[in-house]
């Protein structure tokens, strides 16, 4: 039945990667079932046969989706089915999109949709790399114009050694989490998080990963030789289009070059727009197809900017290739926030706000490998006003999620250990102006905001974005790129870290690949820029403040025996609710007996701590406690003295003088001071009031003399000579 079924087995990183086609999703232009271990991803590709009228860009969509059944789970929520993409699914969709997009031919405008569906997850092999390889194979087989295939790999760094595609257990030990993708010739995409590693180690990891996925690329080629569909015909530009392109260059080159000598962004945009309008109007007057001029004008714009940089070494805003724009770093700009910073670099500005929370504020994430909690969150917002535009305001898009995650990766390795700083951390970056690398401004501003909130970062963190202009006659690496240099250049290479090393790296290439020599130069230039930025940040704040903000919660950590946790919680949570309601504290209890008490005042926290200590502490012989009489009897009084614990003050231990009735000395509700003097054979606590000064709480045992405490049931201390008279009285009655 499956006449066109083909399978390719590839030895990859010590495991077997299997690519199958022709059995599932046969109506798609390309469909590959990729398997590594027991992780299986179905990757499909469909391309529209016709271009939509007026389409002037390449509409590629990549959708990565995880199905709960892949890990033997049922989705949570009311509807019990998968809903909108999770943050992780969005990030993996971007991860796949970035190395694929540059390999479609210029001028290709047909809509293409790539879908990767996780069907099985063995909880050891991450589906993202399997999906990337599968999508590359599906595109290569589809016949759609694609200059692939692409390979990808994850690289770890354990005990000074690189590890290809580390397992979930190995990743916990690794100092590096790096994903690299590219072609046989070079690298197209890098994304990583690192524990302050050097530039040489990072570059070595990229080279190791590139070598590691070469067998995958060769395997896809061999599969395509047997199973690929007929390639779509390439649409060559017509003679009329070539002539139109030449005429646009004649009309607009000088005006465009003059417009790009304006260093101020908004004025430059106005002049560039005016130059474009003039060209379109002239084309219309000449009877040429002015409606096709938009894309060709963009090409002319790129050509003008790129040639100027290569020929003169000077950039749009007048800088050379290595200079970083002026920086202003301010902290404490918002009076009621726990920490805040305004980071301005040229025409890019980020307002970053840090908030300290408790364990109850942690984010609960339901992922295929299982549910876990995240105590550090970083959210990035890019409102349209930041670039002088109008637009939709709503939930974050893919770009915002991706930029926020990059900054999160950069800062996470520098956070203090959770047991030393037990706060939930949330940082929000509001981009108020943007002209190049707002994600790196977010790294810088967020580092300052966290330190302003009193978070003891190991070291401050800064980031810089690098660009590239590459032509046959040479190349130029640009430090701290502008927005136009990003759009019109060949590379967006973001590097973040401390003065000791790199913590995050992300690279996207818009051409087919770059050499490792270019990457080496970009990393070296990025380090110089990062050190400069850290120096400018230090003018605002050099390190974490000595204490958290006055309105931030104070968290006190105490430990109780694990078997005592249920006493703190109480039946149905009754006790813990009573403590939080009466003290105003937030209390987090962990399974190992760690209890975190958060309050805005020391008095509130101490009250809750004393309450918990009272519930869990054991009475100590010789210790003196404050107590409250809860019951009286003929033989003594029961006193609640240690949380929920009661003890008996025998009538003989109420005071030194003779006591006829317990209520002559104490009544229910009285506050008393008691000393633990022993335990009976049932473990009940025996207390004494007579050896404690009820006014001061001092131990007065030596003043009153030691006496053997009477046992429960013994009578009051009566002189022996009075006993016969008492007996006669009883007999008479």
mmCIF file with all atom_site columns, C-alpha atoms in Angstrom, residues 338-505:
data_model
loop_
_atom_site.group_PDB
_atom_site.id
_atom_site.type_symbol
_atom_site.label_atom_id
_atom_site.label_alt_id
_atom_site.label_comp_id
_atom_site.label_asym_id
_atom_site.label_entity_id
_atom_site.label_seq_id
_atom_site.pdbx_PDB_ins_code
_atom_site.Cartn_x
_atom_site.Cartn_y
_atom_site.Cartn_z
_atom_site.occupancy
_atom_site.B_iso_or_equiv
_atom_site.pdbx_formal_charge
_atom_site.auth_seq_id
_atom_site.auth_comp_id
_atom_site.auth_asym_id
_atom_site.auth_atom_id
_atom_site.pdbx_PDB_model_num
ATOM 1   C CA . UNK A 1 338 ? 11.222 47.072 44.680 1.00 0.00 ? 338 UNK A CA 1
ATOM 2   C CA . UNK A 1 339 ? 13.869 47.852 42.069 1.00 0.00 ? 339 UNK A CA 1
ATOM 3   C CA . UNK A 1 340 ? 13.914 49.876 38.852 1.00 0.00 ? 340 UNK A CA 1
ATOM 4   C CA . UNK A 1 341 ? 16.323 51.101 36.203 1.00 0.00 ? 341 UNK A CA 1
ATOM 5   C CA . UNK A 1 342 ? 16.214 53.224 33.057 1.00 0.00 ? 342 UNK A CA 1
ATOM 6   C CA . UNK A 1 343 ? 18.877 52.135 30.589 1.00 0.00 ? 343 UNK A CA 1
ATOM 7   C CA . UNK A 1 344 ? 19.422 54.359 27.549 1.00 0.00 ? 344 UNK A CA 1
ATOM 8   C CA . UNK A 1 345 ? 21.861 53.543 24.766 1.00 0.00 ? 345 UNK A CA 1
ATOM 9   C CA . UNK A 1 346 ? 21.625 55.974 21.867 1.00 0.00 ? 346 UNK A CA 1
ATOM 10  C CA . UNK A 1 347 ? 18.020 55.855 20.643 1.00 0.00 ? 347 UNK A CA 1
ATOM 11  C CA . UNK A 1 348 ? 17.242 52.574 22.403 1.00 0.00 ? 348 UNK A CA 1
ATOM 12  C CA . UNK A 1 349 ? 15.778 52.714 25.904 1.00 0.00 ? 349 UNK A CA 1
ATOM 13  C CA . UNK A 1 350 ? 14.461 50.101 28.351 1.00 0.00 ? 350 UNK A CA 1
ATOM 14  C CA . UNK A 1 351 ? 12.588 50.777 31.581 1.00 0.00 ? 351 UNK A CA 1
ATOM 15  C CA . UNK A 1 352 ? 13.137 47.664 33.697 1.00 0.00 ? 352 UNK A CA 1
ATOM 16  C CA . UNK A 1 353 ? 11.259 46.965 36.937 1.00 0.00 ? 353 UNK A CA 1
ATOM 17  C CA . UNK A 1 354 ? 12.079 44.190 39.417 1.00 0.00 ? 354 UNK A CA 1
ATOM 18  C CA . UNK A 1 355 ? 9.600  42.766 41.925 1.00 0.00 ? 355 UNK A CA 1
ATOM 19  C CA . UNK A 1 356 ? 10.411 40.421 44.801 1.00 0.00 ? 356 UNK A CA 1
ATOM 20  C CA . UNK A 1 357 ? 7.806  37.829 45.720 1.00 0.00 ? 357 UNK A CA 1
ATOM 21  C CA . UNK A 1 358 ? 7.434  34.694 47.796 1.00 0.00 ? 358 UNK A CA 1
ATOM 22  C CA . UNK A 1 359 ? 7.216  31.023 46.921 1.00 0.00 ? 359 UNK A CA 1
ATOM 23  C CA . UNK A 1 360 ? 3.484  31.465 46.352 1.00 0.00 ? 360 UNK A CA 1
ATOM 24  C CA . UNK A 1 361 ? 4.348  33.698 43.377 1.00 0.00 ? 361 UNK A CA 1
ATOM 25  C CA . UNK A 1 362 ? 6.372  31.045 41.530 1.00 0.00 ? 362 UNK A CA 1
ATOM 26  C CA . UNK A 1 363 ? 5.178  30.150 38.052 1.00 0.00 ? 363 UNK A CA 1
ATOM 27  C CA . UNK A 1 364 ? 3.843  26.609 37.721 1.00 0.00 ? 364 UNK A CA 1
ATOM 28  C CA . UNK A 1 365 ? 4.769  25.180 34.315 1.00 0.00 ? 365 UNK A CA 1
ATOM 29  C CA . UNK A 1 366 ? 3.078  22.059 32.975 1.00 0.00 ? 366 UNK A CA 1
ATOM 30  C CA . UNK A 1 367 ? 5.538  20.585 30.452 1.00 0.00 ? 367 UNK A CA 1
ATOM 31  C CA . UNK A 1 368 ? 5.747  17.186 28.758 1.00 0.00 ? 368 UNK A CA 1
ATOM 32  C CA . UNK A 1 369 ? 8.547  15.965 31.061 1.00 0.00 ? 369 UNK A CA 1
ATOM 33  C CA . UNK A 1 370 ? 6.451  16.976 34.084 1.00 0.00 ? 370 UNK A CA 1
ATOM 34  C CA . UNK A 1 371 ? 5.299  19.935 36.148 1.00 0.00 ? 371 UNK A CA 1
ATOM 35  C CA . UNK A 1 372 ? 7.881  22.240 37.685 1.00 0.00 ? 372 UNK A CA 1
ATOM 36  C CA . UNK A 1 373 ? 8.115  25.683 39.286 1.00 0.00 ? 373 UNK A CA 1
ATOM 37  C CA . UNK A 1 374 ? 10.068 28.676 38.039 1.00 0.00 ? 374 UNK A CA 1
ATOM 38  C CA . UNK A 1 375 ? 11.187 31.324 40.539 1.00 0.00 ? 375 UNK A CA 1
ATOM 39  C CA . UNK A 1 376 ? 12.698 33.757 37.984 1.00 0.00 ? 376 UNK A CA 1
ATOM 40  C CA . UNK A 1 377 ? 10.581 35.391 35.303 1.00 0.00 ? 377 UNK A CA 1
ATOM 41  C CA . UNK A 1 378 ? 11.507 38.077 32.781 1.00 0.00 ? 378 UNK A CA 1
ATOM 42  C CA . UNK A 1 379 ? 8.832  39.646 30.601 1.00 0.00 ? 379 UNK A CA 1
ATOM 43  C CA . UNK A 1 380 ? 9.612  41.897 27.644 1.00 0.00 ? 380 UNK A CA 1
ATOM 44  C CA . UNK A 1 381 ? 7.109  44.344 26.138 1.00 0.00 ? 381 UNK A CA 1
ATOM 45  C CA . UNK A 1 382 ? 7.572  46.186 22.856 1.00 0.00 ? 382 UNK A CA 1
ATOM 46  C CA . UNK A 1 383 ? 4.776  48.764 22.436 1.00 0.00 ? 383 UNK A CA 1
ATOM 47  C CA . UNK A 1 384 ? 4.378  50.346 18.990 1.00 0.00 ? 384 UNK A CA 1
ATOM 48  C CA . UNK A 1 385 ? 5.067  53.870 20.270 1.00 0.00 ? 385 UNK A CA 1
ATOM 49  C CA . UNK A 1 386 ? 8.695  52.835 20.871 1.00 0.00 ? 386 UNK A CA 1
ATOM 50  C CA . UNK A 1 387 ? 9.285  53.062 17.107 1.00 0.00 ? 387 UNK A CA 1
ATOM 51  C CA . UNK A 1 388 ? 6.847  55.921 16.398 1.00 0.00 ? 388 UNK A CA 1
ATOM 52  C CA . UNK A 1 389 ? 4.153  53.615 15.061 1.00 0.00 ? 389 UNK A CA 1
ATOM 53  C CA . UNK A 1 390 ? 0.567  52.677 15.812 1.00 0.00 ? 390 UNK A CA 1
ATOM 54  C CA . UNK A 1 391 ? -0.334 49.038 16.205 1.00 0.00 ? 391 UNK A CA 1
ATOM 55  C CA . UNK A 1 392 ? -2.039 46.262 18.103 1.00 0.00 ? 392 UNK A CA 1
ATOM 56  C CA . UNK A 1 393 ? -1.720 46.121 21.878 1.00 0.00 ? 393 UNK A CA 1
ATOM 57  C CA . UNK A 1 394 ? -2.376 42.723 23.405 1.00 0.00 ? 394 UNK A CA 1
ATOM 58  C CA . UNK A 1 395 ? -0.775 39.478 24.417 1.00 0.00 ? 395 UNK A CA 1
ATOM 59  C CA . UNK A 1 396 ? 2.937  39.139 23.597 1.00 0.00 ? 396 UNK A CA 1
ATOM 60  C CA . UNK A 1 397 ? 3.917  37.957 20.149 1.00 0.00 ? 397 UNK A CA 1
ATOM 61  C CA . UNK A 1 398 ? 6.644  35.522 19.164 1.00 0.00 ? 398 UNK A CA 1
ATOM 62  C CA . UNK A 1 399 ? 9.262  38.244 18.988 1.00 0.00 ? 399 UNK A CA 1
ATOM 63  C CA . UNK A 1 400 ? 8.502  39.539 22.479 1.00 0.00 ? 400 UNK A CA 1
ATOM 64  C CA . UNK A 1 401 ? 8.589  36.042 23.944 1.00 0.00 ? 401 UNK A CA 1
ATOM 65  C CA . UNK A 1 402 ? 11.887 35.303 22.198 1.00 0.00 ? 402 UNK A CA 1
ATOM 66  C CA . UNK A 1 403 ? 13.594 38.533 23.268 1.00 0.00 ? 403 UNK A CA 1
ATOM 67  C CA . UNK A 1 404 ? 12.434 38.092 26.859 1.00 0.00 ? 404 UNK A CA 1
ATOM 68  C CA . UNK A 1 405 ? 13.774 34.529 26.952 1.00 0.00 ? 405 UNK A CA 1
ATOM 69  C CA . UNK A 1 406 ? 17.151 35.641 25.627 1.00 0.00 ? 406 UNK A CA 1
ATOM 70  C CA . UNK A 1 407 ? 17.503 38.179 28.443 1.00 0.00 ? 407 UNK A CA 1
ATOM 71  C CA . UNK A 1 408 ? 16.301 35.541 30.920 1.00 0.00 ? 408 UNK A CA 1
ATOM 72  C CA . UNK A 1 409 ? 19.039 33.167 29.778 1.00 0.00 ? 409 UNK A CA 1
ATOM 73  C CA . UNK A 1 410 ? 21.647 35.910 30.117 1.00 0.00 ? 410 UNK A CA 1
ATOM 74  C CA . UNK A 1 411 ? 20.779 36.729 33.729 1.00 0.00 ? 411 UNK A CA 1
ATOM 75  C CA . UNK A 1 412 ? 19.867 33.332 35.163 1.00 0.00 ? 412 UNK A CA 1
ATOM 76  C CA . UNK A 1 413 ? 23.462 32.034 35.559 1.00 0.00 ? 413 UNK A CA 1
ATOM 77  C CA . UNK A 1 414 ? 24.286 35.101 37.678 1.00 0.00 ? 414 UNK A CA 1
ATOM 78  C CA . UNK A 1 415 ? 21.382 34.825 40.124 1.00 0.00 ? 415 UNK A CA 1
ATOM 79  C CA . UNK A 1 416 ? 22.107 33.925 43.758 1.00 0.00 ? 416 UNK A CA 1
ATOM 80  C CA . UNK A 1 417 ? 21.320 30.440 45.004 1.00 0.00 ? 417 UNK A CA 1
ATOM 81  C CA . UNK A 1 418 ? 17.680 30.117 45.974 1.00 0.00 ? 418 UNK A CA 1
ATOM 82  C CA . UNK A 1 419 ? 18.457 28.943 49.503 1.00 0.00 ? 419 UNK A CA 1
ATOM 83  C CA . UNK A 1 420 ? 20.567 32.070 50.070 1.00 0.00 ? 420 UNK A CA 1
ATOM 84  C CA . UNK A 1 421 ? 18.069 34.518 48.550 1.00 0.00 ? 421 UNK A CA 1
ATOM 85  C CA . UNK A 1 422 ? 14.662 32.800 48.795 1.00 0.00 ? 422 UNK A CA 1
ATOM 86  C CA . UNK A 1 423 ? 12.667 35.232 46.690 1.00 0.00 ? 423 UNK A CA 1
ATOM 87  C CA . UNK A 1 424 ? 10.600 34.762 43.564 1.00 0.00 ? 424 UNK A CA 1
ATOM 88  C CA . UNK A 1 425 ? 11.954 37.295 41.050 1.00 0.00 ? 425 UNK A CA 1
ATOM 89  C CA . UNK A 1 426 ? 10.022 38.988 38.270 1.00 0.00 ? 426 UNK A CA 1
ATOM 90  C CA . UNK A 1 427 ? 11.501 41.577 35.940 1.00 0.00 ? 427 UNK A CA 1
ATOM 91  C CA . UNK A 1 428 ? 9.451  43.475 33.365 1.00 0.00 ? 428 UNK A CA 1
ATOM 92  C CA . UNK A 1 429 ? 11.213 45.339 30.570 1.00 0.00 ? 429 UNK A CA 1
ATOM 93  C CA . UNK A 1 430 ? 9.185  48.090 28.921 1.00 0.00 ? 430 UNK A CA 1
ATOM 94  C CA . UNK A 1 431 ? 10.872 49.194 25.704 1.00 0.00 ? 431 UNK A CA 1
ATOM 95  C CA . UNK A 1 432 ? 10.162 52.900 25.530 1.00 0.00 ? 432 UNK A CA 1
ATOM 96  C CA . UNK A 1 433 ? 12.422 53.660 22.541 1.00 0.00 ? 433 UNK A CA 1
ATOM 97  C CA . UNK A 1 434 ? 13.965 51.320 20.006 1.00 0.00 ? 434 UNK A CA 1
ATOM 98  C CA . UNK A 1 435 ? 16.660 51.712 17.407 1.00 0.00 ? 435 UNK A CA 1
ATOM 99  C CA . UNK A 1 436 ? 18.666 48.525 17.577 1.00 0.00 ? 436 UNK A CA 1
ATOM 100 C CA . UNK A 1 437 ? 18.945 45.674 20.066 1.00 0.00 ? 437 UNK A CA 1
ATOM 101 C CA . UNK A 1 438 ? 16.299 46.348 22.654 1.00 0.00 ? 438 UNK A CA 1
ATOM 102 C CA . UNK A 1 439 ? 16.859 42.794 23.930 1.00 0.00 ? 439 UNK A CA 1
ATOM 103 C CA . UNK A 1 440 ? 20.417 43.664 24.951 1.00 0.00 ? 440 UNK A CA 1
ATOM 104 C CA . UNK A 1 441 ? 19.189 46.900 26.540 1.00 0.00 ? 441 UNK A CA 1
ATOM 105 C CA . UNK A 1 442 ? 16.799 44.658 28.492 1.00 0.00 ? 442 UNK A CA 1
ATOM 106 C CA . UNK A 1 443 ? 19.746 42.596 29.754 1.00 0.00 ? 443 UNK A CA 1
ATOM 107 C CA . UNK A 1 444 ? 21.548 45.702 30.986 1.00 0.00 ? 444 UNK A CA 1
ATOM 108 C CA . UNK A 1 445 ? 18.476 47.365 32.501 1.00 0.00 ? 445 UNK A CA 1
ATOM 109 C CA . UNK A 1 446 ? 17.274 44.154 34.147 1.00 0.00 ? 446 UNK A CA 1
ATOM 110 C CA . UNK A 1 447 ? 20.672 43.586 35.746 1.00 0.00 ? 447 UNK A CA 1
ATOM 111 C CA . UNK A 1 448 ? 20.542 47.089 37.233 1.00 0.00 ? 448 UNK A CA 1
ATOM 112 C CA . UNK A 1 449 ? 16.919 46.710 38.385 1.00 0.00 ? 449 UNK A CA 1
ATOM 113 C CA . UNK A 1 450 ? 17.650 43.417 40.151 1.00 0.00 ? 450 UNK A CA 1
ATOM 114 C CA . UNK A 1 451 ? 20.628 44.924 41.955 1.00 0.00 ? 451 UNK A CA 1
ATOM 115 C CA . UNK A 1 452 ? 18.538 47.974 42.852 1.00 0.00 ? 452 UNK A CA 1
ATOM 116 C CA . UNK A 1 453 ? 16.022 45.564 44.438 1.00 0.00 ? 453 UNK A CA 1
ATOM 117 C CA . UNK A 1 454 ? 18.779 44.098 46.604 1.00 0.00 ? 454 UNK A CA 1
ATOM 118 C CA . UNK A 1 455 ? 19.262 40.889 44.609 1.00 0.00 ? 455 UNK A CA 1
ATOM 119 C CA . UNK A 1 456 ? 22.884 39.826 45.173 1.00 0.00 ? 456 UNK A CA 1
ATOM 120 C CA . UNK A 1 457 ? 23.860 38.977 41.598 1.00 0.00 ? 457 UNK A CA 1
ATOM 121 C CA . UNK A 1 458 ? 27.227 37.256 41.344 1.00 0.00 ? 458 UNK A CA 1
ATOM 122 C CA . UNK A 1 459 ? 28.288 39.990 38.951 1.00 0.00 ? 459 UNK A CA 1
ATOM 123 C CA . UNK A 1 460 ? 26.551 42.642 36.797 1.00 0.00 ? 460 UNK A CA 1
ATOM 124 C CA . UNK A 1 461 ? 25.489 41.516 33.323 1.00 0.00 ? 461 UNK A CA 1
ATOM 125 C CA . UNK A 1 462 ? 25.541 43.437 30.032 1.00 0.00 ? 462 UNK A CA 1
ATOM 126 C CA . UNK A 1 463 ? 24.743 42.625 26.423 1.00 0.00 ? 463 UNK A CA 1
ATOM 127 C CA . UNK A 1 464 ? 25.665 43.902 22.985 1.00 0.00 ? 464 UNK A CA 1
ATOM 128 C CA . UNK A 1 465 ? 24.387 43.185 19.463 1.00 0.00 ? 465 UNK A CA 1
ATOM 129 C CA . UNK A 1 466 ? 26.842 42.701 16.628 1.00 0.00 ? 466 UNK A CA 1
ATOM 130 C CA . UNK A 1 467 ? 26.135 43.045 12.901 1.00 0.00 ? 467 UNK A CA 1
ATOM 131 C CA . UNK A 1 468 ? 27.814 42.029 9.655  1.00 0.00 ? 468 UNK A CA 1
ATOM 132 C CA . UNK A 1 469 ? 28.107 43.414 6.164  1.00 0.00 ? 469 UNK A CA 1
ATOM 133 C CA . UNK A 1 470 ? 29.561 40.753 3.858  1.00 0.00 ? 470 UNK A CA 1
ATOM 134 C CA . UNK A 1 471 ? 30.231 41.087 0.144  1.00 0.00 ? 471 UNK A CA 1
ATOM 135 C CA . UNK A 1 472 ? 32.602 39.360 -2.244 1.00 0.00 ? 472 UNK A CA 1
ATOM 136 C CA . UNK A 1 473 ? 35.144 42.154 -1.839 1.00 0.00 ? 473 UNK A CA 1
ATOM 137 C CA . UNK A 1 474 ? 35.201 41.987 1.985  1.00 0.00 ? 474 UNK A CA 1
ATOM 138 C CA . UNK A 1 475 ? 33.248 42.216 5.213  1.00 0.00 ? 475 UNK A CA 1
ATOM 139 C CA . UNK A 1 476 ? 32.772 44.479 8.214  1.00 0.00 ? 476 UNK A CA 1
ATOM 140 C CA . UNK A 1 477 ? 31.728 43.464 11.731 1.00 0.00 ? 477 UNK A CA 1
ATOM 141 C CA . UNK A 1 478 ? 29.637 46.163 13.444 1.00 0.00 ? 478 UNK A CA 1
ATOM 142 C CA . UNK A 1 479 ? 29.381 46.709 17.203 1.00 0.00 ? 479 UNK A CA 1
ATOM 143 C CA . UNK A 1 480 ? 26.109 47.877 18.770 1.00 0.00 ? 480 UNK A CA 1
ATOM 144 C CA . UNK A 1 481 ? 24.037 47.817 15.583 1.00 0.00 ? 481 UNK A CA 1
ATOM 145 C CA . UNK A 1 482 ? 21.204 50.178 14.735 1.00 0.00 ? 482 UNK A CA 1
ATOM 146 C CA . UNK A 1 483 ? 17.806 48.990 13.598 1.00 0.00 ? 483 UNK A CA 1
ATOM 147 C CA . UNK A 1 484 ? 18.557 49.780 9.950  1.00 0.00 ? 484 UNK A CA 1
ATOM 148 C CA . UNK A 1 485 ? 21.871 47.915 10.163 1.00 0.00 ? 485 UNK A CA 1
ATOM 149 C CA . UNK A 1 486 ? 19.978 44.925 11.532 1.00 0.00 ? 486 UNK A CA 1
ATOM 150 C CA . UNK A 1 487 ? 17.375 44.990 8.741  1.00 0.00 ? 487 UNK A CA 1
ATOM 151 C CA . UNK A 1 488 ? 19.834 45.641 5.918  1.00 0.00 ? 488 UNK A CA 1
ATOM 152 C CA . UNK A 1 489 ? 22.786 43.602 7.213  1.00 0.00 ? 489 UNK A CA 1
ATOM 153 C CA . UNK A 1 490 ? 23.686 39.921 7.087  1.00 0.00 ? 490 UNK A CA 1
ATOM 154 C CA . UNK A 1 491 ? 23.901 38.979 10.760 1.00 0.00 ? 491 UNK A CA 1
ATOM 155 C CA . UNK A 1 492 ? 22.332 39.649 14.133 1.00 0.00 ? 492 UNK A CA 1
ATOM 156 C CA . UNK A 1 493 ? 24.776 38.351 16.737 1.00 0.00 ? 493 UNK A CA 1
ATOM 157 C CA . UNK A 1 494 ? 23.844 39.049 20.365 1.00 0.00 ? 494 UNK A CA 1
ATOM 158 C CA . UNK A 1 495 ? 26.348 38.378 23.157 1.00 0.00 ? 495 UNK A CA 1
ATOM 159 C CA . UNK A 1 496 ? 25.629 38.856 26.870 1.00 0.00 ? 496 UNK A CA 1
ATOM 160 C CA . UNK A 1 497 ? 27.637 38.157 29.989 1.00 0.00 ? 497 UNK A CA 1
ATOM 161 C CA . UNK A 1 498 ? 29.726 39.480 32.857 1.00 0.00 ? 498 UNK A CA 1
ATOM 162 C CA . UNK A 1 499 ? 33.313 40.660 32.902 1.00 0.00 ? 499 UNK A CA 1
ATOM 163 C CA . UNK A 1 500 ? 34.335 37.031 33.506 1.00 0.00 ? 500 UNK A CA 1
ATOM 164 C CA . UNK A 1 501 ? 32.574 35.370 30.588 1.00 0.00 ? 501 UNK A CA 1
ATOM 165 C CA . UNK A 1 502 ? 29.578 34.775 28.357 1.00 0.00 ? 502 UNK A CA 1
ATOM 166 C CA . UNK A 1 503 ? 26.186 33.794 29.797 1.00 0.00 ? 503 UNK A CA 1
ATOM 167 C CA . UNK A 1 504 ? 24.064 33.948 26.626 1.00 0.00 ? 504 UNK A CA 1
ATOM 168 C CA . UNK A 1 505 ? 24.698 33.998 22.916 1.00 0.00 ? 505 UNK A CA 1
#
